PDB file of C-alpha atoms and ligand atoms in Angstrom:
ATOM      1  CA  MET Q   1     -58.420 -67.400  51.345  1.00 70.00           C
ATOM      2  CA  GLY Q   2     -56.987 -64.718  53.855  1.00 81.00           C
ATOM      3  CA  LEU Q   3     -53.821 -64.133  55.382  1.00 87.00           C
ATOM      4  CA  GLU Q   4     -55.316 -65.995  58.455  1.00 92.00           C
ATOM      5  CA  SER Q   5     -54.761 -69.057  56.707  1.00 94.00           C
ATOM      6  CA  PHE Q   6     -50.867 -68.564  57.542  1.00 96.00           C
ATOM      7  CA  GLN Q   7     -51.450 -68.369  61.259  1.00 97.00           C
ATOM      8  CA  LEU Q   8     -50.869 -71.288  63.475  1.00 98.00           C
ATOM      9  CA  THR Q   9     -52.970 -70.146  66.678  1.00 97.00           C
ATOM     10  CA  ASP Q  10     -53.209 -73.048  69.356  1.00 93.00           C
ATOM     11  CA  ARG Q  11     -51.724 -75.621  67.159  1.00 97.00           C
ATOM     12  CA  VAL Q  12     -48.959 -77.922  68.500  1.00 98.00           C
ATOM     13  CA  ALA Q  13     -45.833 -78.196  66.475  1.00 98.00           C
ATOM     14  CA  LEU Q  14     -42.973 -80.932  67.411  1.00 98.00           C
ATOM     15  CA  ILE Q  15     -39.597 -79.803  65.768  1.00 98.00           C
ATOM     16  CA  THR Q  16     -36.682 -82.197  66.240  1.00 98.00           C
ATOM     17  CA  GLY Q  17     -33.183 -80.813  66.592  1.00 98.00           C
ATOM     18  CA  ALA Q  18     -34.874 -77.704  68.193  1.00 98.00           C
ATOM     19  CA  GLY Q  19     -31.929 -76.518  70.182  1.00 98.00           C
ATOM     20  CA  SER Q  20     -29.774 -75.073  67.636  1.00 98.00           C
ATOM     21  CA  GLY Q  21     -29.526 -73.837  64.038  1.00 98.00           C
ATOM     22  CA  ILE Q  22     -32.321 -74.224  61.465  1.00 98.00           C
ATOM     23  CA  GLY Q  23     -34.568 -76.241  64.197  1.00 98.00           C
ATOM     24  CA  GLN Q  24     -34.362 -73.177  66.495  1.00 98.00           C
ATOM     25  CA  ALA Q  25     -35.442 -70.887  63.917  1.00 98.00           C
ATOM     26  CA  ILE Q  26     -38.079 -72.936  62.721  1.00 99.00           C
ATOM     27  CA  ALA Q  27     -39.623 -73.478  66.449  1.00 98.00           C
ATOM     28  CA  VAL Q  28     -39.241 -69.677  66.968  1.00 98.00           C
ATOM     29  CA  ALA Q  29     -41.156 -68.717  63.972  1.00 98.00           C
ATOM     30  CA  LEU Q  30     -43.902 -71.445  64.359  1.00 98.00           C
ATOM     31  CA  ALA Q  31     -44.438 -69.832  67.823  1.00 98.00           C
ATOM     32  CA  GLU Q  32     -44.512 -66.460  66.564  1.00 98.00           C
ATOM     33  CA  ALA Q  33     -47.075 -67.710  64.110  1.00 98.00           C
ATOM     34  CA  GLY Q  34     -49.131 -68.788  67.319  1.00 98.00           C
ATOM     35  CA  ALA Q  35     -47.979 -72.406  67.928  1.00 98.00           C
ATOM     36  CA  ASP Q  36     -46.798 -74.157  71.000  1.00 98.00           C
ATOM     37  CA  VAL Q  37     -43.610 -75.842  70.559  1.00 98.00           C
ATOM     38  CA  VAL Q  38     -42.531 -79.383  71.362  1.00 98.00           C
ATOM     39  CA  GLY Q  39     -38.790 -79.272  70.936  1.00 98.00           C
ATOM     40  CA  VAL Q  40     -36.939 -82.617  70.752  1.00 98.00           C
ATOM     41  CA  TYR Q  41     -33.178 -82.081  71.600  1.00 98.00           C
ATOM     42  CA  ARG Q  42     -30.068 -84.214  72.512  1.00 97.00           C
ATOM     43  CA  ARG Q  43     -27.879 -81.765  74.358  1.00 96.00           C
ATOM     44  CA  ASP Q  44     -30.096 -78.878  75.370  1.00 96.00           C
ATOM     45  CA  ALA Q  45     -32.837 -76.447  73.989  1.00 98.00           C
ATOM     46  CA  ASP Q  46     -32.345 -73.736  76.816  1.00 98.00           C
ATOM     47  CA  ASP Q  47     -32.026 -70.862  74.381  1.00 98.00           C
ATOM     48  CA  THR Q  48     -35.019 -72.153  72.292  1.00 98.00           C
ATOM     49  CA  ALA Q  49     -37.491 -72.596  75.136  1.00 98.00           C
ATOM     50  CA  GLU Q  50     -36.444 -68.944  76.320  1.00 98.00           C
ATOM     51  CA  ALA Q  51     -37.339 -67.441  72.846  1.00 98.00           C
ATOM     52  CA  VAL Q  52     -40.274 -69.538  72.397  1.00 98.00           C
ATOM     53  CA  GLU Q  53     -41.707 -68.316  75.709  1.00 98.00           C
ATOM     54  CA  SER Q  54     -40.912 -64.714  74.759  1.00 98.00           C
ATOM     55  CA  THR Q  55     -43.575 -64.893  72.238  1.00 98.00           C
ATOM     56  CA  GLY Q  56     -46.141 -65.940  74.735  1.00 98.00           C
ATOM     57  CA  ARG Q  57     -46.230 -69.512  73.602  1.00 98.00           C
ATOM     58  CA  ARG Q  58     -45.600 -72.783  75.440  1.00 98.00           C
ATOM     59  CA  PHE Q  59     -42.346 -74.947  75.136  1.00 98.00           C
ATOM     60  CA  VAL Q  60     -42.250 -78.530  76.163  1.00 98.00           C
ATOM     61  CA  GLY Q  61     -38.794 -80.099  75.871  1.00 98.00           C
ATOM     62  CA  ILE Q  62     -38.393 -84.007  75.319  1.00 98.00           C
ATOM     63  CA  GLN Q  63     -34.722 -85.044  75.486  1.00 98.00           C
ATOM     64  CA  ALA Q  64     -33.876 -88.092  73.108  1.00 98.00           C
ATOM     65  CA  ASP Q  65     -31.020 -89.456  71.149  1.00 98.00           C
ATOM     66  CA  LEU Q  66     -32.792 -89.962  67.645  1.00 98.00           C
ATOM     67  CA  ALA Q  67     -30.034 -92.078  66.341  1.00 97.00           C
ATOM     68  CA  ASP Q  68     -31.185 -94.820  68.861  1.00 96.00           C
ATOM     69  CA  VAL Q  69     -33.898 -95.726  66.532  1.00 96.00           C
ATOM     70  CA  ASP Q  70     -34.531 -99.205  68.373  1.00 94.00           C
ATOM     71  CA  ALA Q  71     -35.046 -97.439  71.811  1.00 92.00           C
ATOM     72  CA  HIS Q  72     -37.406 -94.659  70.897  1.00 87.00           C
ATOM     73  CA  GLY Q  73     -38.985 -96.249  67.808  1.00 87.00           C
ATOM     74  CA  GLY Q  74     -40.969 -93.036  67.243  1.00 93.00           C
ATOM     75  CA  THR Q  75     -44.079 -93.773  69.069  1.00 95.00           C
ATOM     76  CA  GLN Q  76     -42.592 -92.874  72.396  1.00 96.00           C
ATOM     77  CA  ILE Q  77     -41.706 -89.408  71.477  1.00 98.00           C
ATOM     78  CA  ILE Q  78     -44.981 -88.855  69.782  1.00 98.00           C
ATOM     79  CA  GLY Q  79     -46.628 -90.270  72.614  1.00 98.00           C
ATOM     80  CA  THR Q  80     -44.720 -88.042  75.231  1.00 98.00           C
ATOM     81  CA  ALA Q  81     -45.355 -85.000  73.025  1.00 98.00           C
ATOM     82  CA  VAL Q  82     -49.400 -85.710  72.570  1.00 98.00           C
ATOM     83  CA  ALA Q  83     -49.615 -86.565  76.592  1.00 98.00           C
ATOM     84  CA  ARG Q  84     -47.508 -83.379  77.648  1.00 98.00           C
ATOM     85  CA  ALA Q  85     -49.094 -80.812  74.783  1.00 97.00           C
ATOM     86  CA  GLY Q  86     -52.579 -82.204  74.656  1.00 95.00           C
ATOM     87  CA  HIS Q  87     -52.560 -82.956  71.017  1.00 95.00           C
ATOM     88  CA  LEU Q  88     -50.053 -82.567  67.734  1.00 98.00           C
ATOM     89  CA  ASP Q  89     -50.743 -80.815  64.629  1.00 98.00           C
ATOM     90  CA  ILE Q  90     -47.421 -80.276  63.017  1.00 98.00           C
ATOM     91  CA  LEU Q  91     -44.234 -82.178  62.829  1.00 98.00           C
ATOM     92  CA  VAL Q  92     -40.736 -81.116  61.808  1.00 99.00           C
ATOM     93  CA  ASN Q  93     -38.284 -83.480  61.082  1.00 98.00           C
ATOM     94  CA  ASN Q  94     -35.378 -81.254  61.462  1.00 98.00           C
ATOM     95  CA  ALA Q  95     -32.616 -83.102  63.113  1.00 98.00           C
ATOM     96  CA  GLY Q  96     -29.548 -84.339  61.039  1.00 98.00           C
ATOM     97  CA  ILE Q  97     -26.212 -84.993  61.007  1.00 97.00           C
ATOM     98  CA  ILE Q  98     -23.282 -85.285  58.612  1.00 96.00           C
ATOM     99  CA  ALA Q  99     -20.194 -87.577  58.660  1.00 96.00           C
ATOM    100  CA  ARG Q 100     -17.671 -86.078  56.469  1.00 95.00           C
ATOM    101  CA  SER Q 101     -15.538 -88.859  54.761  1.00 97.00           C
ATOM    102  CA  PRO Q 102     -14.376 -89.912  51.116  1.00 98.00           C
ATOM    103  CA  GLY Q 103     -16.688 -92.614  50.342  1.00 98.00           C
ATOM    104  CA  LEU Q 104     -13.724 -95.000  50.334  1.00 98.00           C
ATOM    105  CA  ASP Q 105     -13.007 -94.612  53.805  1.00 98.00           C
ATOM    106  CA  LEU Q 106     -16.566 -94.030  55.079  1.00 98.00           C
ATOM    107  CA  THR Q 107     -17.058 -96.507  58.076  1.00 98.00           C
ATOM    108  CA  LEU Q 108     -20.300 -98.643  58.441  1.00 98.00           C
ATOM    109  CA  ARG Q 109     -20.733 -97.146  62.079  1.00 98.00           C
ATOM    110  CA  ASP Q 110     -20.867 -93.492  60.628  1.00 98.00           C
ATOM    111  CA  TRP Q 111     -23.175 -94.575  57.520  1.00 98.00           C
ATOM    112  CA  ARG Q 112     -25.544 -96.205  60.027  1.00 98.00           C
ATOM    113  CA  THR Q 113     -25.620 -93.203  62.334  1.00 98.00           C
ATOM    114  CA  VAL Q 114     -26.314 -90.882  59.558  1.00 98.00           C
ATOM    115  CA  LEU Q 115     -29.026 -93.092  57.989  1.00 98.00           C
ATOM    116  CA  ASP Q 116     -30.752 -93.709  61.298  1.00 98.00           C
ATOM    117  CA  THR Q 117     -30.748 -90.122  62.398  1.00 98.00           C
ATOM    118  CA  ASN Q 118     -31.645 -88.653  59.167  1.00 98.00           C
ATOM    119  CA  LEU Q 119     -33.743 -90.886  57.619  1.00 98.00           C
ATOM    120  CA  THR Q 120     -35.056 -93.997  59.862  1.00 98.00           C
ATOM    121  CA  ALA Q 121     -35.946 -91.688  62.672  1.00 98.00           C
ATOM    122  CA  THR Q 122     -37.824 -89.390  60.284  1.00 98.00           C
ATOM    123  CA  PHE Q 123     -39.588 -92.517  59.260  1.00 98.00           C
ATOM    124  CA  LEU Q 124     -40.588 -93.531  62.692  1.00 98.00           C
ATOM    125  CA  LEU Q 125     -41.648 -90.296  64.024  1.00 98.00           C
ATOM    126  CA  SER Q 126     -43.659 -89.409  60.608  1.00 98.00           C
ATOM    127  CA  GLN Q 127     -45.303 -92.887  61.065  1.00 98.00           C
ATOM    128  CA  ALA Q 128     -46.290 -92.462  64.613  1.00 98.00           C
ATOM    129  CA  ALA Q 129     -47.501 -88.847  64.060  1.00 98.00           C
ATOM    130  CA  GLY Q 130     -49.388 -89.882  60.968  1.00 98.00           C
ATOM    131  CA  ARG Q 131     -51.236 -92.640  63.002  1.00 98.00           C
ATOM    132  CA  HIS Q 132     -52.081 -90.058  65.545  1.00 97.00           C
ATOM    133  CA  PHE Q 133     -53.201 -87.628  62.604  1.00 98.00           C
ATOM    134  CA  ALA Q 134     -55.046 -90.270  60.937  1.00 97.00           C
ATOM    135  CA  ALA Q 135     -57.163 -91.106  63.817  1.00 96.00           C
ATOM    136  CA  ARG Q 136     -58.262 -87.533  64.460  1.00 94.00           C
ATOM    137  CA  ASP Q 137     -61.977 -86.467  64.102  1.00 92.00           C
ATOM    138  CA  VAL Q 138     -61.915 -83.547  61.925  1.00 88.00           C
ATOM    139  CA  PRO Q 139     -64.703 -81.709  59.838  1.00 83.00           C
ATOM    140  CA  ALA Q 140     -64.651 -82.863  56.042  1.00 79.00           C
ATOM    141  CA  GLY Q 141     -61.900 -81.157  54.049  1.00 77.00           C
ATOM    142  CA  GLN Q 142     -59.945 -79.919  57.384  1.00 84.00           C
ATOM    143  CA  CYS Q 143     -56.389 -80.803  57.413  1.00 93.00           C
ATOM    144  CA  ARG Q 144     -55.585 -83.567  59.806  1.00 97.00           C
ATOM    145  CA  GLY Q 145     -51.833 -82.848  60.056  1.00 98.00           C
ATOM    146  CA  LYS Q 146     -48.507 -81.534  58.602  1.00 98.00           C
ATOM    147  CA  ILE Q 147     -45.378 -83.087  58.281  1.00 99.00           C
ATOM    148  CA  VAL Q 148     -42.288 -80.899  57.100  1.00 99.00           C
ATOM    149  CA  ASN Q 149     -38.967 -82.660  56.443  1.00 99.00           C
ATOM    150  CA  ILE Q 150     -35.915 -80.776  56.313  1.00 99.00           C
ATOM    151  CA  ALA Q 151     -34.131 -82.330  53.160  1.00 99.00           C
ATOM    152  CA  SER Q 152     -30.837 -80.692  51.516  1.00 98.00           C
ATOM    153  CA  LEU Q 153     -29.304 -79.689  48.118  1.00 98.00           C
ATOM    154  CA  LEU Q 154     -28.240 -83.129  48.567  1.00 98.00           C
ATOM    155  CA  SER Q 155     -31.502 -84.501  48.022  1.00 98.00           C
ATOM    156  CA  PHE Q 156     -30.742 -83.500  44.406  1.00 98.00           C
ATOM    157  CA  GLN Q 157     -26.950 -83.670  43.835  1.00 98.00           C
ATOM    158  CA  GLY Q 158     -24.168 -85.877  44.803  1.00 98.00           C
ATOM    159  CA  GLY Q 159     -21.998 -83.642  47.177  1.00 95.00           C
ATOM    160  CA  ILE Q 160     -18.362 -84.208  48.001  1.00 93.00           C
ATOM    161  CA  ASN Q 161     -17.315 -86.728  50.743  1.00 95.00           C
ATOM    162  CA  VAL Q 162     -20.730 -86.970  52.010  1.00 97.00           C
ATOM    163  CA  ALA Q 163     -22.039 -90.165  50.679  1.00 98.00           C
ATOM    164  CA  GLY Q 164     -24.215 -91.299  53.867  1.00 98.00           C
ATOM    165  CA  TYR Q 165     -25.695 -87.951  54.158  1.00 98.00           C
ATOM    166  CA  THR Q 166     -26.469 -87.589  50.367  1.00 98.00           C
ATOM    167  CA  ALA Q 167     -28.106 -90.934  50.501  1.00 98.00           C
ATOM    168  CA  SER Q 168     -29.944 -90.075  53.520  1.00 99.00           C
ATOM    169  CA  LYS Q 169     -31.352 -86.860  52.369  1.00 98.00           C
ATOM    170  CA  SER Q 170     -31.849 -88.461  48.632  1.00 98.00           C
ATOM    171  CA  GLY Q 171     -34.095 -91.235  50.621  1.00 99.00           C
ATOM    172  CA  LEU Q 172     -35.605 -88.396  52.520  1.00 98.00           C
ATOM    173  CA  ALA Q 173     -36.937 -86.615  49.268  1.00 98.00           C
ATOM    174  CA  GLY Q 174     -38.347 -90.205  48.173  1.00 99.00           C
ATOM    175  CA  LEU Q 175     -39.862 -90.688  51.651  1.00 99.00           C
ATOM    176  CA  THR Q 176     -41.595 -87.452  51.431  1.00 99.00           C
ATOM    177  CA  ARG Q 177     -43.205 -88.412  48.185  1.00 98.00           C
ATOM    178  CA  ALA Q 178     -44.353 -91.749  49.089  1.00 99.00           C
ATOM    179  CA  LEU Q 179     -45.969 -90.631  52.516  1.00 99.00           C
ATOM    180  CA  ALA Q 180     -47.688 -87.662  50.654  1.00 98.00           C
ATOM    181  CA  ASN Q 181     -48.965 -89.915  48.276  1.00 98.00           C
ATOM    182  CA  GLU Q 182     -50.444 -92.276  50.579  1.00 98.00           C
ATOM    183  CA  TRP Q 183     -51.631 -89.700  53.135  1.00 98.00           C
ATOM    184  CA  ALA Q 184     -52.931 -86.779  51.026  1.00 97.00           C
ATOM    185  CA  SER Q 185     -56.541 -88.475  50.923  1.00 95.00           C
ATOM    186  CA  LEU Q 186     -56.231 -88.741  54.884  1.00 96.00           C
ATOM    187  CA  GLY Q 187     -55.987 -84.719  55.095  1.00 96.00           C
ATOM    188  CA  ILE Q 188     -52.274 -85.041  55.843  1.00 98.00           C
ATOM    189  CA  ASN Q 189     -49.584 -83.071  53.996  1.00 98.00           C
ATOM    190  CA  VAL Q 190     -46.368 -84.426  53.968  1.00 99.00           C
ATOM    191  CA  ASN Q 191     -43.572 -81.919  52.131  1.00 99.00           C
ATOM    192  CA  ALA Q 192     -39.966 -81.098  52.510  1.00 99.00           C
ATOM    193  CA  ILE Q 193     -37.704 -78.004  52.542  1.00 99.00           C
ATOM    194  CA  ALA Q 194     -34.665 -78.267  50.800  1.00 99.00           C
ATOM    195  CA  PRO Q 195     -32.158 -75.503  52.606  1.00 98.00           C
ATOM    196  CA  GLY Q 196     -29.203 -74.399  50.519  1.00 98.00           C
ATOM    197  CA  TYR Q 197     -25.671 -73.460  52.306  1.00 97.00           C
ATOM    198  CA  ILE Q 198     -26.927 -71.900  55.576  1.00 98.00           C
ATOM    199  CA  GLU Q 199     -24.585 -70.824  58.388  1.00 97.00           C
ATOM    200  CA  THR Q 200     -25.078 -73.421  61.436  1.00 97.00           C
ATOM    201  CA  ALA Q 201     -22.784 -75.639  63.183  1.00 95.00           C
ATOM    202  CA  ALA Q 202     -23.236 -78.206  60.683  1.00 93.00           C
ATOM    203  CA  THR Q 203     -21.400 -75.967  58.133  1.00 94.00           C
ATOM    204  CA  HIS Q 204     -18.976 -74.565  60.413  1.00 92.00           C
ATOM    205  CA  ASP Q 205     -15.968 -76.460  58.856  1.00 89.00           C
ATOM    206  CA  LEU Q 206     -17.156 -75.467  55.278  1.00 89.00           C
ATOM    207  CA  LEU Q 207     -17.288 -72.077  56.308  1.00 94.00           C
ATOM    208  CA  ALA Q 208     -13.719 -72.165  58.159  1.00 94.00           C
ATOM    209  CA  ASP Q 209     -12.370 -73.400  54.962  1.00 93.00           C
ATOM    210  CA  PRO Q 210     -11.618 -70.260  52.761  1.00 93.00           C
ATOM    211  CA  ASP Q 211     -11.499 -72.039  49.521  1.00 93.00           C
ATOM    212  CA  ARG Q 212     -14.554 -74.074  49.858  1.00 90.00           C
ATOM    213  CA  SER Q 213     -16.437 -71.381  51.538  1.00 93.00           C
ATOM    214  CA  SER Q 214     -15.675 -68.489  48.885  1.00 92.00           C
ATOM    215  CA  ALA Q 215     -16.324 -71.132  46.017  1.00 93.00           C
ATOM    216  CA  ILE Q 216     -19.706 -72.012  47.330  1.00 94.00           C
ATOM    217  CA  GLY Q 217     -20.460 -68.221  48.155  1.00 95.00           C
ATOM    218  CA  SER Q 218     -19.598 -67.049  44.839  1.00 95.00           C
ATOM    219  CA  ARG Q 219     -21.799 -69.854  43.180  1.00 96.00           C
ATOM    220  CA  ILE Q 220     -25.010 -68.883  45.217  1.00 97.00           C
ATOM    221  CA  PRO Q 221     -26.976 -66.374  42.906  1.00 98.00           C
ATOM    222  CA  ALA Q 222     -28.458 -64.550  45.891  1.00 98.00           C
ATOM    223  CA  GLY Q 223     -24.598 -63.716  46.528  1.00 96.00           C
ATOM    224  CA  ARG Q 224     -24.468 -64.898  50.268  1.00 95.00           C
ATOM    225  CA  TRP Q 225     -24.809 -67.943  52.552  1.00 96.00           C
ATOM    226  CA  GLY Q 226     -28.060 -68.201  54.046  1.00 98.00           C
ATOM    227  CA  ARG Q 227     -29.261 -67.632  57.753  1.00 98.00           C
ATOM    228  CA  PRO Q 228     -31.385 -70.162  59.642  1.00 98.00           C
ATOM    229  CA  GLY Q 229     -34.102 -67.488  59.770  1.00 98.00           C
ATOM    230  CA  ASP Q 230     -34.126 -67.722  55.876  1.00 98.00           C
ATOM    231  CA  VAL Q 231     -35.776 -71.205  55.871  1.00 98.00           C
ATOM    232  CA  ALA Q 232     -38.326 -70.189  58.590  1.00 98.00           C
ATOM    233  CA  GLY Q 233     -40.848 -68.809  56.166  1.00 98.00           C
ATOM    234  CA  ALA Q 234     -41.164 -71.946  54.085  1.00 98.00           C
ATOM    235  CA  ALA Q 235     -41.655 -73.921  57.362  1.00 98.00           C
ATOM    236  CA  VAL Q 236     -44.487 -71.682  58.332  1.00 98.00           C
ATOM    237  CA  PHE Q 237     -46.037 -71.915  55.202  1.00 98.00           C
ATOM    238  CA  LEU Q 238     -45.926 -75.760  54.601  1.00 98.00           C
ATOM    239  CA  ALA Q 239     -46.926 -75.750  58.656  1.00 98.00           C
ATOM    240  CA  SER Q 240     -50.273 -73.809  57.694  1.00 98.00           C
ATOM    241  CA  ALA Q 241     -53.424 -74.033  56.234  1.00 96.00           C
ATOM    242  CA  ALA Q 242     -52.247 -72.020  53.375  1.00 97.00           C
ATOM    243  CA  SER Q 243     -50.509 -75.368  51.969  1.00 98.00           C
ATOM    244  CA  ALA Q 244     -53.560 -77.286  52.347  1.00 96.00           C
ATOM    245  CA  TYR Q 245     -53.246 -78.308  48.555  1.00 97.00           C
ATOM    246  CA  VAL Q 246     -49.314 -78.775  48.625  1.00 98.00           C
ATOM    247  CA  HIS Q 247     -48.663 -82.620  48.813  1.00 98.00           C
ATOM    248  CA  GLY Q 248     -45.067 -84.042  48.317  1.00 98.00           C
ATOM    249  CA  VAL Q 249     -43.011 -81.070  47.292  1.00 98.00           C
ATOM    250  CA  VAL Q 250     -39.187 -80.620  48.127  1.00 98.00           C
ATOM    251  CA  LEU Q 251     -38.983 -76.861  48.355  1.00 98.00           C
ATOM    252  CA  PRO Q 252     -35.668 -75.204  47.872  1.00 98.00           C
ATOM    253  CA  VAL Q 253     -34.697 -72.507  50.234  1.00 98.00           C
ATOM    254  CA  ASP Q 254     -31.219 -72.000  48.594  1.00 98.00           C
ATOM    255  CA  GLY Q 255     -30.586 -68.610  47.392  1.00 98.00           C
ATOM    256  CA  GLY Q 256     -31.154 -69.753  43.911  1.00 98.00           C
ATOM    257  CA  TRP Q 257     -28.235 -72.729  43.973  1.00 98.00           C
ATOM    258  CA  LEU Q 258     -30.473 -75.125  42.160  1.00 98.00           C
ATOM    259  CA  SER Q 259     -31.646 -72.708  39.615  1.00 97.00           C
ATOM    260  CA  ARG Q 260     -27.758 -71.803  38.561  1.00 95.00           C
TER     261      ARG Q 260
HETATM  262  P1  LIG F   1     -27.267 -78.067  63.646  1.00 70.42           P
HETATM  263  O1  LIG F   1     -27.547 -76.728  64.349  1.00 70.42           O
HETATM  264  O2  LIG F   1     -26.154 -78.768  63.963  1.00 70.42           O
HETATM  265  O3  LIG F   1     -28.735 -78.842  63.844  1.00 70.42           O
HETATM  266  C1  LIG F   1     -28.615 -80.167  63.663  1.00 70.42           C
HETATM  267  C2  LIG F   1     -29.570 -80.610  64.822  1.00 70.42           C
HETATM  268  O4  LIG F   1     -29.921 -82.180  65.091  1.00 70.42           O
HETATM  269  C3  LIG F   1     -29.174 -80.311  66.379  1.00 70.42           C
HETATM  270  O5  LIG F   1     -29.918 -79.595  67.115  1.00 70.42           O
HETATM  271  C4  LIG F   1     -28.671 -81.687  67.121  1.00 70.42           C
HETATM  272  O6  LIG F   1     -28.966 -81.825  68.527  1.00 70.42           O
HETATM  273  C5  LIG F   1     -29.816 -82.457  66.121  1.00 70.42           C
HETATM  274  N1  LIG F   1     -29.530 -83.932  66.283  1.00 70.42           N
HETATM  275  C6  LIG F   1     -28.366 -84.517  65.814  1.00 70.42           C
HETATM  276  N2  LIG F   1     -28.125 -85.633  65.918  1.00 70.42           N
HETATM  277  C7  LIG F   1     -29.228 -85.906  66.932  1.00 70.42           C
HETATM  278  C8  LIG F   1     -29.736 -87.017  67.695  1.00 70.42           C
HETATM  279  N3  LIG F   1     -29.051 -88.354  67.501  1.00 70.42           N
HETATM  280  N4  LIG F   1     -30.550 -87.104  68.338  1.00 70.42           N
HETATM  281  C9  LIG F   1     -31.388 -85.825  68.608  1.00 70.42           C
HETATM  282  N5  LIG F   1     -30.929 -84.797  67.995  1.00 70.42           N
HETATM  283  C10 LIG F   1     -30.013 -84.759  67.189  1.00 70.42           C
HETATM  284  O7  LIG F   1     -27.242 -77.840  62.137  1.00 70.42           O
HETATM  285  P2  LIG F   1     -28.374 -77.269  60.804  1.00 70.42           P
HETATM  286  O8  LIG F   1     -27.677 -76.746  60.036  1.00 70.42           O
HETATM  287  O9  LIG F   1     -29.334 -76.526  61.922  1.00 70.42           O
HETATM  288  O10 LIG F   1     -28.908 -78.600  60.537  1.00 70.42           O
HETATM  289  C11 LIG F   1     -30.430 -78.856  60.793  1.00 70.42           C
HETATM  290  C12 LIG F   1     -30.787 -79.600  59.553  1.00 70.42           C
HETATM  291  O11 LIG F   1     -30.593 -78.805  58.440  1.00 70.42           O
HETATM  292  C13 LIG F   1     -30.298 -81.031  59.409  1.00 70.42           C
HETATM  293  O12 LIG F   1     -31.076 -82.002  59.157  1.00 70.42           O
HETATM  294  C14 LIG F   1     -29.247 -80.692  58.209  1.00 70.42           C
HETATM  295  O13 LIG F   1     -29.192 -81.928  57.493  1.00 70.42           O
HETATM  296  C15 LIG F   1     -30.372 -79.806  57.448  1.00 70.42           C
HETATM  297  N6  LIG F   1     -29.435 -78.954  56.238  1.00 70.42           N
HETATM  298  C16 LIG F   1     -28.746 -77.978  56.884  1.00 70.42           C
HETATM  299  C17 LIG F   1     -28.000 -77.213  55.826  1.00 70.42           C
HETATM  300  C18 LIG F   1     -27.178 -76.137  56.079  1.00 70.42           C
HETATM  301  O14 LIG F   1     -26.430 -75.793  55.365  1.00 70.42           O
HETATM  302  N7  LIG F   1     -26.750 -75.952  57.402  1.00 70.42           N
HETATM  303  C19 LIG F   1     -28.224 -77.584  54.678  1.00 70.42           C
HETATM  304  C20 LIG F   1     -29.120 -78.468  54.185  1.00 70.42           C
HETATM  305  C21 LIG F   1     -30.143 -79.044  55.139  1.00 70.42           C
HETATM  306  P3  LIG F   1     -27.781 -81.568  69.341  1.00 70.42           P
HETATM  307  O15 LIG F   1     -27.115 -80.229  68.957  1.00 70.42           O
HETATM  308  O16 LIG F   1     -28.333 -81.409  70.876  1.00 70.42           O
HETATM  309  O17 LIG F   1     -26.854 -82.573  69.193  1.00 70.42           O
END
């Protein structure tokens, strides 16, 4: 297997939360590897569209509130993506939110929003994409589709004041294994990436807290917080033919945090 197996030429990749942070970095990296990008965003994805198009690939934007799981149901977004981009090869479930609160105070409303956005929307999009992939006519032994979920260190650990988030990301690790187990025989790869501490809007409050920021930084074997681009290589690998025999892994990209 040569280096061309890492190429994504003419594939179509849908990335949720494509307008910022890790999702933006993954969208641009997949485009650099040759894929057209369907970016699902809530507020805007103008910078991502510009960066993707500067690689010579196409960007299609779909605005959706993923927390509203009853409204989009997954099929609407995947159907729109296929209609506008022609087909779909790769789904990256990246959109996610954190509600920071001690477990004693966490509201049902915040719990539901976090679980709906991080876990239920991921299941619904995966199910709709899985149906599209499973129905594809491909030569025997060829991949029908790729799903990459963005999990977390809190797919493995408890975290502090983030019970809903930890429940969602731990559930996401289980969902990744469950769907990988069901769909490997269909030629569909379902895997996840567990980013460590990455400098984005989601970690802004942690970075702004000098005690937490330096406590976290000093525990990372690599000696620094991660940047969104640090996650991109793993996403290209898990989206490509190079990972054809990889099913159900939750791959840490964490500067060594979990190995400590
Ligand atoms: P981010 O820049 O805040 O990205 C989160 C993305 O999710 C945003 O683009 C946001 O869109 C989108 N999103 C949130 N709620 C949405 C909704 N209801 N509908 C549609 N889109 C929604 O932070 P990030 O760090 O890149 O996070 C990306 C993923 O990585 C998340 O799943 C997060 O849990 C995971 N992660 C991050 C870290 C880290 O250290 N940063 C570590 C582990 C895992 P809008 O901005 O338009 O609202």
